Coordinates of C-alpha atoms in Angstrom, one line a residue:
X1 CA 67.5 85.1 88.3
X2 CA 70.7 87.3 88.1
X3 CA 71.1 88.9 84.7
X4 CA 74.2 88.8 82.9
X5 CA 76.0 90.8 80.3
X6 CA 79.1 90.4 78.0
X7 CA 82.2 92.7 78.6
X8 CA 83.9 90.9 75.6
X9 CA 83.1 87.8 73.7
X10 CA 84.9 85.6 76.1
X11 CA 84.1 87.6 79.3
X12 CA 80.4 87.2 80.5
X13 CA 79.7 88.6 84.0
X14 CA 76.8 88.9 86.3
X15 CA 75.1 92.2 86.4
X16 CA 75.7 92.2 90.1
X17 CA 79.4 92.0 91.1
X18 CA 80.3 91.0 94.9
X19 CA 82.8 93.6 96.1
X20 CA 85.9 92.8 98.2
X21 CA 86.7 96.0 100.0
X22 CA 84.7 95.1 103.0
X23 CA 86.5 91.9 103.2
X24 CA 89.7 93.8 103.9
X25 CA 89.4 94.1 107.4
X26 CA 88.6 97.8 107.8
X27 CA 84.9 97.1 108.3
X28 CA 85.5 94.5 111.1
X29 CA 86.8 91.1 111.6
X30 CA 86.8 88.7 108.7
X31 CA 87.2 84.9 109.0
X32 CA 88.8 83.8 105.8
X33 CA 87.0 80.3 106.4
X34 CA 83.6 82.0 106.4
X35 CA 84.5 84.4 103.5
X36 CA 85.0 81.3 101.4
X37 CA 81.5 80.2 102.3
X38 CA 80.0 83.5 101.8
X39 CA 81.4 83.7 98.1
X40 CA 80.2 80.2 97.6
X41 CA 76.8 81.3 98.4
X42 CA 77.1 84.2 96.1
X43 CA 78.4 82.0 93.2
X44 CA 75.6 79.5 93.8
X45 CA 72.9 82.2 93.8
X46 CA 74.2 83.5 90.3
X47 CA 76.4 86.2 91.3
X48 CA 79.6 84.9 89.6
X49 CA 81.6 88.1 89.2
X50 CA 84.0 89.2 92.2
X51 CA 85.8 92.6 92.5
X52 CA 89.0 92.9 94.6
X53 CA 92.4 94.7 94.4
X54 CA 96.0 94.0 95.0
X55 CA 95.8 96.7 98.0
X56 CA 92.8 95.0 99.8
X57 CA 94.8 93.3 102.4
X58 CA 94.1 89.5 102.3
X59 CA 91.1 89.6 99.8
X60 CA 93.0 88.1 96.6
X61 CA 94.2 85.2 98.9
X62 CA 90.7 84.6 100.2
X63 CA 89.2 84.7 96.5
X64 CA 92.0 82.4 95.4
X65 CA 90.8 79.8 98.3
X66 CA 87.3 80.2 97.0
X67 CA 88.3 79.4 93.4
X68 CA 90.0 76.5 94.7
X69 CA 87.1 75.1 96.4
X70 CA 84.5 76.1 93.7
X71 CA 86.8 74.3 91.2
X72 CA 86.9 71.2 93.2
X73 CA 83.1 71.2 93.8
X74 CA 81.8 72.0 90.5
X75 CA 84.8 71.2 88.1
X76 CA 87.1 73.4 85.9
X77 CA 84.3 73.9 83.6
X78 CA 82.0 75.6 86.0
X79 CA 85.0 77.6 87.4
X80 CA 85.2 79.3 83.8
X81 CA 81.9 81.0 84.8
X82 CA 83.5 82.5 87.7
X83 CA 85.1 86.0 86.6
X84 CA 87.6 87.8 89.0
X85 CA 88.0 91.6 88.5
X86 CA 91.0 92.7 90.4
X87 CA 92.8 96.1 90.5
X88 CA 96.6 97.2 89.8
X89 CA 97.2 100.0 92.2
X90 CA 100.9 100.7 92.4
X91 CA 101.9 102.9 95.3
X92 CA 101.8 106.8 95.0
X93 CA 105.6 106.7 96.2
X94 CA 106.7 104.4 93.4
X95 CA 105.1 106.2 90.5
X96 CA 107.8 108.6 89.5
X97 CA 110.2 105.5 89.2
X98 CA 107.9 102.6 88.3
X99 CA 109.6 100.1 85.8
X100 CA 108.0 97.1 83.6
X101 CA 109.6 94.8 86.0
X102 CA 107.7 96.5 89.0
X103 CA 104.5 95.9 87.2
X104 CA 105.1 92.4 86.1
X105 CA 106.0 91.5 89.8
X106 CA 102.8 92.9 91.0
X107 CA 100.7 91.1 88.4
X108 CA 102.6 87.7 89.3
X109 CA 101.8 88.4 92.9
X110 CA 97.8 88.7 92.2
X111 CA 98.4 85.4 89.9
X112 CA 99.6 83.6 92.8
X113 CA 97.5 85.0 95.3
X114 CA 94.3 84.3 93.0
X115 CA 95.7 80.9 92.1
X116 CA 95.0 81.6 88.5
X117 CA 96.9 81.1 85.3
X118 CA 95.7 84.3 83.9
X119 CA 94.0 87.4 85.4
X120 CA 90.4 87.8 84.0
X121 CA 90.4 91.6 84.3
X122 CA 93.1 93.7 85.5
X123 CA 91.5 97.3 86.5
X124 CA 94.6 100.0 86.4
X125 CA 94.5 102.9 88.8
X126 CA 96.9 105.7 88.9
X127 CA 97.0 107.9 91.8
X128 CA 98.8 111.1 90.3
X129 CA 98.8 112.2 86.8
X130 CA 101.6 114.4 87.4
X131 CA 103.7 111.4 87.5
X132 CA 104.0 110.8 83.8
X133 CA 104.7 106.9 83.6
X134 CA 101.0 106.5 83.7
X135 CA 100.8 105.8 79.9
X136 CA 104.1 103.6 79.9
X137 CA 102.5 101.7 82.6
X138 CA 99.2 101.0 80.8
X139 CA 101.2 99.6 77.6
X140 CA 103.3 97.4 79.9
X141 CA 100.0 96.0 81.1
X142 CA 98.9 95.5 77.6
X143 CA 102.0 93.8 77.0
X144 CA 101.4 91.4 79.9
X145 CA 97.8 91.0 78.3
X146 CA 99.4 90.1 75.0
X147 CA 101.7 87.6 76.8
X148 CA 98.6 86.0 78.5
X149 CA 99.0 86.7 82.0
X150 CA 96.0 89.1 81.7
X151 CA 92.8 88.3 79.6
X152 CA 91.3 91.9 79.5
X153 CA 92.3 95.4 80.8
X154 CA 90.1 98.1 82.5
X155 CA 90.4 101.0 84.4
X156 CA 89.5 102.4 87.9
X157 CA 88.7 106.2 88.5
X158 CA 90.3 107.5 85.4
X159 CA 88.7 110.7 84.2
X160 CA 87.5 111.2 80.5
X161 CA 90.6 112.6 79.1
X162 CA 92.9 110.2 80.4
X163 CA 90.8 107.2 79.7
X164 CA 90.5 108.5 75.9
X165 CA 94.3 108.8 75.9
X166 CA 94.6 105.2 76.6
X167 CA 91.9 103.9 74.1
X168 CA 93.3 106.3 71.4
X169 CA 96.9 104.8 72.4
X170 CA 95.7 101.4 71.1
X171 CA 95.0 99.9 74.6
X172 CA 91.8 97.9 74.5
X173 CA 90.0 98.8 77.7
X174 CA 86.8 96.8 78.2
X175 CA 85.4 98.8 81.3
X176 CA 86.0 101.5 83.7
X177 CA 85.2 101.3 87.2
X178 CA 83.6 104.5 88.5
X179 CA 81.8 105.9 91.7
X180 CA 78.4 106.6 90.5
X181 CA 75.3 107.0 92.6
X182 CA 72.2 108.9 93.0
X183 CA 74.1 111.3 95.2
X184 CA 77.2 111.4 93.1
X185 CA 76.5 111.5 89.3
X186 CA 79.9 112.9 88.2
X187 CA 80.1 110.2 85.5
X188 CA 77.5 112.0 83.6
X189 CA 79.3 115.1 83.2
X190 CA 81.5 113.4 80.5
X191 CA 82.5 109.9 81.0
X192 CA 79.2 108.3 80.2
X193 CA 79.1 109.6 76.6
X194 CA 82.8 109.1 76.1
X195 CA 82.7 105.5 77.4
X196 CA 79.8 104.6 75.3
X197 CA 81.6 106.0 72.1
X198 CA 84.4 103.8 72.7
X199 CA 82.8 100.6 73.8
X200 CA 83.9 100.9 77.5
X201 CA 81.4 99.5 80.0
X202 CA 81.0 101.1 83.3
X203 CA 81.2 99.1 86.5
X204 CA 79.7 101.3 89.4
X205 CA 80.8 101.3 93.0
X206 CA 79.4 103.5 95.7
X207 CA 75.8 102.9 94.5
X208 CA 74.6 102.8 98.2
X209 CA 77.2 105.4 99.2
X210 CA 78.9 103.2 101.7
X211 CA 75.5 102.1 103.5
X212 CA 74.2 105.7 103.8
X213 CA 71.6 104.8 100.8
X214 CA 69.9 102.3 103.1
X215 CA 67.0 102.0 105.7
X216 CA 69.4 102.3 108.5
X217 CA 69.8 106.1 107.9
X218 CA 66.1 107.1 107.1
X219 CA 64.6 109.5 109.8
X220 CA 68.1 109.4 111.6
X221 CA 69.7 112.7 112.9
X222 CA 73.0 113.7 111.0
X223 CA 76.0 111.8 112.3
X224 CA 78.8 113.7 113.7
X225 CA 82.5 112.8 113.8
X226 CA 84.1 110.6 114.3
X227 CA 82.3 108.2 112.0
X228 CA 82.6 104.3 112.1
X229 CA 84.8 103.9 109.5
X230 CA 86.7 105.5 106.5
X231 CA 84.1 104.7 104.0
X232 CA 81.3 106.5 105.9
X233 CA 83.6 109.5 106.3
X234 CA 84.1 109.4 102.5
X235 CA 80.4 109.2 101.5
X236 CA 79.2 111.7 104.2
X237 CA 81.5 114.3 102.2
X238 CA 79.7 113.5 99.2
X239 CA 76.3 113.9 101.0
X240 CA 77.5 117.3 102.3
X241 CA 78.4 118.3 98.6
X242 CA 75.0 116.8 97.4
X243 CA 73.0 119.4 99.4
X244 CA 73.1 118.3 103.0
X245 CA 71.4 116.0 105.6
X246 CA 67.6 117.3 104.8
X247 CA 68.1 116.7 101.1
X248 CA 69.4 113.5 101.8
X249 CA 66.5 112.5 104.0
X250 CA 64.3 113.6 101.3
X251 CA 66.0 111.3 98.8
X252 CA 65.8 108.4 101.4
X253 CA 61.9 109.0 101.9
X254 CA 61.3 108.7 98.0
X255 CA 63.3 105.6 97.8
X256 CA 61.7 104.1 100.8
X257 CA 58.3 104.7 99.1
X258 CA 59.4 102.9 96.0
X259 CA 60.6 100.2 97.9
X260 CA 57.4 99.8 99.8
X261 CA 55.6 99.0 96.4
X262 CA 58.0 96.1 95.8
X263 CA 58.4 94.7 99.4
X264 CA 62.2 95.6 99.2
X265 CA 64.6 98.2 100.5
X266 CA 66.2 101.3 99.9
X267 CA 69.6 100.2 99.3
X268 CA 68.2 97.7 96.6
X269 CA 66.2 100.3 94.9
X270 CA 69.2 102.7 94.9
X271 CA 71.2 100.1 93.2
X272 CA 68.6 99.2 90.8
X273 CA 68.1 102.9 89.5
X274 CA 72.0 103.0 88.7
X275 CA 71.9 99.6 87.1
X276 CA 69.2 101.2 84.6
X277 CA 71.6 104.1 83.6
X278 CA 72.8 104.2 80.0
X279 CA 76.3 102.5 79.9
X280 CA 76.4 100.8 83.3
X281 CA 77.3 97.2 82.8
X282 CA 77.1 96.2 86.3
X283 CA 76.9 97.5 89.8
X284 CA 79.2 96.3 92.7
X285 CA 77.6 95.4 96.1
X286 CA 79.9 95.6 99.0
X287 CA 79.3 92.8 101.5
X288 CA 81.3 91.6 104.5
X289 CA 79.0 88.3 104.3
X290 CA 76.0 86.8 102.9
X291 CA 73.5 88.4 105.2
X292 CA 72.1 90.8 102.5
X293 CA 72.4 88.3 99.6
X294 CA 68.7 88.0 99.2
X295 CA 68.2 91.7 98.9
X296 CA 71.1 91.8 96.5
X297 CA 69.5 89.3 94.2
X298 CA 66.7 91.6 93.8
X299 CA 68.3 94.3 92.2
X300 CA 68.2 93.1 88.5
X301 CA 64.6 92.4 88.9
X302 CA 63.6 95.8 89.9
X303 CA 62.6 98.0 87.1
X304 CA 61.6 101.5 88.0
X305 CA 58.7 103.3 85.9
X306 CA 59.1 106.5 84.3
X307 CA 56.8 108.1 87.0
X308 CA 58.9 106.6 89.8
X309 CA 62.1 107.9 88.1
X310 CA 60.4 111.3 87.8
X311 CA 59.7 111.0 91.8
X312 CA 63.6 110.5 92.2
X313 CA 64.6 113.2 89.7
X314 CA 62.3 115.7 91.6
X315 CA 64.6 115.4 94.7
X316 CA 67.6 115.3 92.7
X317 CA 66.6 118.7 90.7
X318 CA 67.4 120.3 94.4
X319 CA 70.7 118.9 94.4
X320 CA 74.0 120.7 93.9
X321 CA 75.5 119.1 91.0
X322 CA 79.0 117.9 92.0
X323 CA 81.3 119.5 89.5
X324 CA 84.4 118.0 87.8
X325 CA 85.1 114.7 86.2
X326 CA 85.3 111.2 87.6
X327 CA 87.4 111.2 90.9
X328 CA 88.8 114.7 90.5
X329 CA 87.9 115.6 94.0
X330 CA 89.6 112.6 95.4
X331 CA 92.9 113.5 93.4
X332 CA 93.3 116.7 95.2
X333 CA 95.3 115.1 98.1
X334 CA 95.1 118.3 100.2
X335 CA 91.5 118.6 99.9
X336 CA 88.6 117.2 102.0
X337 CA 88.2 114.2 99.9
X338 CA 91.8 113.4 98.9
X339 CA 93.1 113.8 102.5
X340 CA 91.3 110.7 103.9
X341 CA 92.7 108.4 101.2
X342 CA 95.4 105.9 101.6
X343 CA 97.9 105.8 99.0
X344 CA 100.8 103.2 99.6
X345 CA 99.0 99.8 100.1
X346 CA 100.6 97.9 97.6
X347 CA 104.4 97.6 98.5
X348 CA 105.0 95.7 95.2
X349 CA 108.3 96.9 94.6
X350 CA 111.6 95.9 96.2

């Protein structure tokens, strides 16, 4: 059974969240009809929370079609159990001149795409802190929350100081979505403690590092450019910063031993390890389809012993700690991590 948790009194989620990024097409062709059937299968299995974004091409529309079908089959009361977490990601180019009207236009677009009367959770992302309207923008989002278009607000990839500025400014954040894995432990540098102090739950993506933390890569030679997709490029950089391919292979070997004891797989154990971290409410599993659904269902059932955690920690002790706060490397647009990002995918303004 998939474990569940409360982000708010009226917002219960499955601790495994079905991610939507891989449905956006950058990882291969996606059939909208098949995607709806996949989401039906996830929901029927107990994974009733879905993550998407306004910049994931076509994904909000597919989730809207899924909501329509799920409600028709199971009724509106059952549909209340389905929670959709979308993101508000205004384009980099408009940040210096963004207006309240722009914000409402983008939110209205998500409402239309998702076929919803109100958005369950809007996770706010801001590309450039030097563009000063980020705090105005989050207050405009909060006005839309109070107006009923948004039920709850969260953040995505904010660093600790900016998250604290939001909550100390009176905006109630229920969650912060962060990249957090055995390879990338930057949230532990400051975010975990601050989020816990202010009641902000962590929703974690990248727990399997774009598929690198899986059996596919065990005992494989280090891949060379060009890699298959931008996700692999992104997480290969993390592996390099973590300590390189040999240390990464040592970690995979340990995870494989732990998986063998449970008739499981590396990706499932890697995600279960993160789900047990303090402050983590849920992990987001990226899935193009339901082929790994059975494995995903095991994540909340795996509990590592203290000795097993120590086995992992012995490998991690040899790693190079990735310095800085959440998403700091990715915000440097001229750096190795930031230069591969795509910044203008929303087109939510005139």
